[in-house]
CSV table of C-alpha atoms in Angstrom, one decimal:
chain,number,residue,atom,x,y,z
A,274,MET,CA,-4.3,-21.7,-28.7
A,275,ASN,CA,-1.1,-21.9,-30.7
A,276,THR,CA,2.1,-20.3,-29.4
A,277,SER,CA,2.4,-17.5,-32.0
A,278,LEU,CA,-1.2,-16.4,-31.3
A,279,LEU,CA,-0.5,-16.4,-27.5
A,280,ASN,CA,2.7,-14.4,-28.0
A,281,LYS,CA,0.8,-11.9,-30.1
A,282,ASN,CA,-1.9,-11.6,-27.4
A,283,VAL,CA,0.8,-11.1,-24.7
A,284,ASN,CA,2.5,-8.4,-26.7
A,285,ASP,CA,-0.8,-6.7,-27.4
A,286,TRP,CA,-1.7,-6.9,-23.7
A,287,LEU,CA,1.7,-5.5,-22.7
A,288,ASN,CA,1.4,-2.6,-25.2
A,289,GLU,CA,-2.2,-1.9,-24.3
A,290,HIS,CA,-2.2,-2.5,-20.5
A,291,GLY,CA,1.4,-2.4,-19.4
A,292,ASP,CA,1.4,1.2,-18.3
A,293,TYR,CA,-1.8,0.8,-16.4
A,294,LEU,CA,-0.7,-2.4,-14.7
A,295,TYR,CA,2.6,-0.7,-13.7
A,296,ARG,CA,0.8,2.3,-12.2
A,297,PHE,CA,-1.6,0.0,-10.4
A,298,ALA,CA,1.3,-2.0,-8.9
A,299,LEU,CA,3.4,1.1,-8.1
A,300,ALA,CA,0.5,2.7,-6.2
A,301,ARG,CA,0.2,-0.4,-4.0
A,302,LEU,CA,3.9,-1.5,-3.6
A,303,ARG,CA,5.4,2.0,-3.7
A,304,ASP,CA,8.7,0.6,-5.1
A,305,PRO,CA,9.4,0.9,-8.9
A,306,HIS,CA,11.4,-2.3,-9.0
A,307,GLN,CA,8.8,-4.3,-7.2
A,308,ALA,CA,6.1,-2.9,-9.4
A,309,GLU,CA,8.1,-3.9,-12.5
A,310,ASP,CA,8.6,-7.4,-11.1
A,311,ALA,CA,4.9,-7.7,-10.3
A,312,VAL,CA,3.9,-6.8,-13.9
A,313,GLN,CA,6.5,-9.2,-15.3
A,314,GLU,CA,5.2,-12.0,-13.1
A,315,THR,CA,1.7,-11.1,-14.1
A,316,MET,CA,2.5,-11.5,-17.8
A,317,LEU,CA,4.3,-14.8,-17.1
A,318,ALA,CA,1.3,-16.1,-15.2
A,319,ALA,CA,-0.9,-15.0,-18.1
A,320,ILE,CA,1.2,-17.0,-20.5
A,321,LYS,CA,1.4,-20.0,-18.3
A,322,SER,CA,-2.3,-20.2,-17.4
A,323,ASN,CA,-3.6,-19.5,-20.9
A,324,SER,CA,-7.0,-19.3,-19.3
A,325,PHE,CA,-8.3,-16.0,-20.8
A,326,ASP,CA,-11.7,-16.9,-22.2
A,327,GLY,CA,-12.9,-13.4,-23.0
A,328,ALA,CA,-15.6,-13.4,-20.3
A,329,SER,CA,-14.1,-10.2,-19.0
A,330,SER,CA,-11.8,-7.7,-20.6
A,331,ALA,CA,-8.1,-8.5,-20.8
A,332,ARG,CA,-7.3,-5.6,-18.5
A,333,THR,CA,-9.7,-6.9,-15.8
A,334,TRP,CA,-8.3,-10.4,-16.1
A,335,LEU,CA,-4.7,-9.1,-16.0
A,336,THR,CA,-5.4,-6.8,-13.1
A,337,GLY,CA,-6.9,-9.8,-11.1
A,338,ILE,CA,-3.6,-11.7,-11.7
A,339,LEU,CA,-1.6,-8.6,-10.7
A,340,LYS,CA,-3.6,-8.2,-7.5
A,341,HIS,CA,-2.5,-11.7,-6.4
A,342,LYS,CA,1.1,-11.0,-7.4
A,343,ILE,CA,1.0,-7.8,-5.3
A,344,ILE,CA,-0.3,-9.7,-2.3
A,345,ASP,CA,2.4,-12.3,-2.7
A,346,SER,CA,5.0,-9.5,-2.8
A,347,GLN,CA,3.6,-7.9,0.3
A,348,ARG,CA,3.6,-11.3,2.1
A,349,LYS,CA,7.2,-11.8,1.1
A,350,GLN,CA,8.2,-8.4,2.4
A,351,PHE,CA,6.6,-9.1,5.7
A,352,ARG,CA,8.3,-12.5,6.0
A,353,GLU,CA,11.7,-11.2,5.0
A,354,GLN,CA,12.0,-8.3,7.2
A,355,PRO,CA,15.3,-7.2,8.6
A,356,LEU,CA,16.2,-8.3,12.2
A,357,SER,CA,15.9,-4.7,13.4
A,358,ASP,CA,12.2,-4.7,12.4
A,359,LEU,CA,11.5,-7.8,14.5
A,360,ILE,CA,12.0,-5.9,17.8
A,361,ASP,CA,8.8,-5.7,19.7
A,362,LEU,CA,6.9,-2.6,18.6
A,363,ASP,CA,5.6,-1.9,22.1
A,364,ALA,CA,9.1,-2.1,23.7
A,365,SER,CA,10.9,0.0,21.1
A,366,ASP,CA,8.3,2.6,20.1
A,367,THR,CA,7.9,5.4,22.6
A,368,SER,CA,7.0,8.1,20.0
A,369,MET,CA,3.3,7.9,21.0
A,370,ASP,CA,4.2,8.9,24.6
A,371,ASP,CA,4.8,12.4,23.2
A,372,PHE,CA,1.1,12.7,22.5
A,373,PHE,CA,-0.5,11.5,25.7
A,374,ASP,CA,-0.3,12.0,29.4
A,375,LYS,CA,-0.1,9.0,31.9
A,376,ASN,CA,-3.9,8.8,31.8
A,377,GLY,CA,-4.1,8.5,28.0
A,378,HIS,CA,-5.4,12.0,27.4
A,379,TRP,CA,-4.0,14.3,24.7
A,380,LEU,CA,-1.2,16.5,25.9
A,381,ASP,CA,-1.6,18.8,23.0
A,382,LYS,CA,-4.8,18.3,21.0
A,383,PRO,CA,-4.1,17.7,17.3
A,384,GLN,CA,-5.1,20.3,14.8
A,385,THR,CA,-8.1,19.5,12.7
A,386,LEU,CA,-7.4,18.7,9.0
A,387,ASP,CA,-10.2,20.7,7.4
A,388,MET,CA,-8.9,20.8,3.8
A,389,PRO,CA,-11.1,21.3,0.8
A,390,GLU,CA,-11.1,18.8,-2.0
A,391,GLU,CA,-9.1,21.1,-4.2
A,392,VAL,CA,-6.2,21.1,-1.7
A,393,LEU,CA,-6.2,17.3,-1.6
A,394,GLU,CA,-5.8,17.2,-5.3
A,395,GLN,CA,-2.8,19.4,-5.4
A,396,LYS,CA,0.4,17.8,-6.5
A,397,GLN,CA,2.2,19.4,-3.6
A,398,PHE,CA,0.0,17.7,-1.0
A,399,LEU,CA,0.3,14.4,-2.7
A,400,ASN,CA,4.1,14.7,-2.8
A,401,ILE,CA,4.2,15.5,0.9
A,402,LEU,CA,1.8,12.6,1.7
A,403,SER,CA,3.9,10.2,-0.3
A,404,GLY,CA,7.0,11.4,1.5
A,405,CYS,CA,5.3,10.9,4.8
A,406,ILE,CA,4.3,7.4,3.9
A,407,ASP,CA,7.8,6.6,2.8
A,408,LYS,CA,9.1,7.7,6.2
A,409,LEU,CA,6.9,5.1,8.0
A,410,PRO,CA,8.4,1.8,8.8
A,411,ALA,CA,7.7,-0.7,6.0
A,412,LYS,CA,5.1,-2.7,8.0
A,413,LEU,CA,3.1,0.4,9.0
A,414,ALA,CA,3.2,1.8,5.4
A,415,THR,CA,2.0,-1.6,4.0
A,416,ILE,CA,-0.9,-1.9,6.4
A,417,PHE,CA,-1.9,1.8,5.9
A,418,MET,CA,-1.9,1.3,2.1
A,419,MET,CA,-3.9,-1.9,2.3
A,420,ARG,CA,-6.6,-0.5,4.7
A,421,ASP,CA,-6.9,3.2,3.9
A,422,VAL,CA,-5.9,3.3,0.3
A,423,GLN,CA,-6.9,-0.1,-1.1
A,424,GLU,CA,-9.8,-0.4,1.4
A,425,THR,CA,-9.0,-4.0,2.2
A,426,ASP,CA,-11.1,-5.4,5.0
A,427,ASN,CA,-9.4,-6.2,8.4
A,428,GLU,CA,-10.0,-9.9,8.1
A,429,THR,CA,-8.2,-10.0,4.8
A,430,ILE,CA,-5.3,-7.9,6.0
A,431,CYS,CA,-4.8,-10.1,9.1
A,432,LYS,CA,-4.9,-13.2,6.9
A,433,GLU,CA,-2.5,-11.8,4.2
A,434,LEU,CA,0.0,-10.3,6.6
A,435,GLU,CA,-0.3,-13.1,9.2
A,436,VAL,CA,-1.0,-10.7,12.1
A,437,THR,CA,-3.6,-10.7,14.8
A,438,ALA,CA,-6.6,-8.3,14.6
A,439,THR,CA,-5.2,-6.5,17.7
A,440,ASN,CA,-1.7,-6.2,16.2
A,441,ALA,CA,-3.2,-4.9,12.9
A,442,TRP,CA,-5.3,-2.3,14.7
A,443,VAL,CA,-2.2,-1.1,16.7
A,444,MET,CA,-0.1,-0.9,13.6
A,445,LEU,CA,-2.8,1.0,11.7
A,446,TYR,CA,-3.2,3.4,14.6
A,447,ARG,CA,0.6,4.0,14.7
A,448,ALA,CA,0.7,4.5,10.9
A,449,ARG,CA,-2.2,7.0,11.0
A,450,MET,CA,-0.6,8.9,14.0
A,451,GLY,CA,2.8,9.0,12.2
A,452,LEU,CA,1.2,10.3,9.1
A,453,ARG,CA,-0.8,12.9,11.0
A,454,LYS,CA,2.3,14.2,12.8
A,455,CYS,CA,4.2,14.3,9.6
A,456,LEU,CA,1.4,16.1,7.7
A,457,GLU,CA,1.1,18.6,10.6
A,458,ILE,CA,4.8,19.4,10.4
A,459,HIS,CA,5.2,19.4,6.6
A,460,TRP,CA,1.8,20.5,5.3
A,461,ILE,CA,-0.2,22.4,7.9
A,462,THR,CA,2.6,24.3,9.6
A,463,GLY,CA,5.1,24.0,6.8
């Protein structure tokens, strides 16, 4: 393929699929700058690979490349975490002690979240949920997004984030409990 034709395809792909790719990346990375970078890296990889053969749609092919760029970005975030995040979660996190007695039973049973689908679709709920996710530590937000939003399997999560299955389970539990507490405060009683 000649360079002018390749540049035309990349420009067409960016015009046709750029917004979709950006939204896709933003939903997973939750940072506008990282999402922009991931889309740019996707386009660069598409130019370099020059392997689009038309077996699938351009959007499917570009999304596949983008998924790999997102995973790379999440790995980099996990590896380049601030020193304060490296403190042992078990030693520093006593927020779960507020929920349980010494035998592990609920002190105050959580409210049920019986919300009809219409409520879930409301922009207000989504804004509150997004705010609650943003309040989570970066590691917990990442694992929650991967498991419960992107529906990534546990084996893949452990491999990509380089954590043990037990650590992943504990982190996911803490993320869910943090979200539940935040939603109870800001959505159910707020």
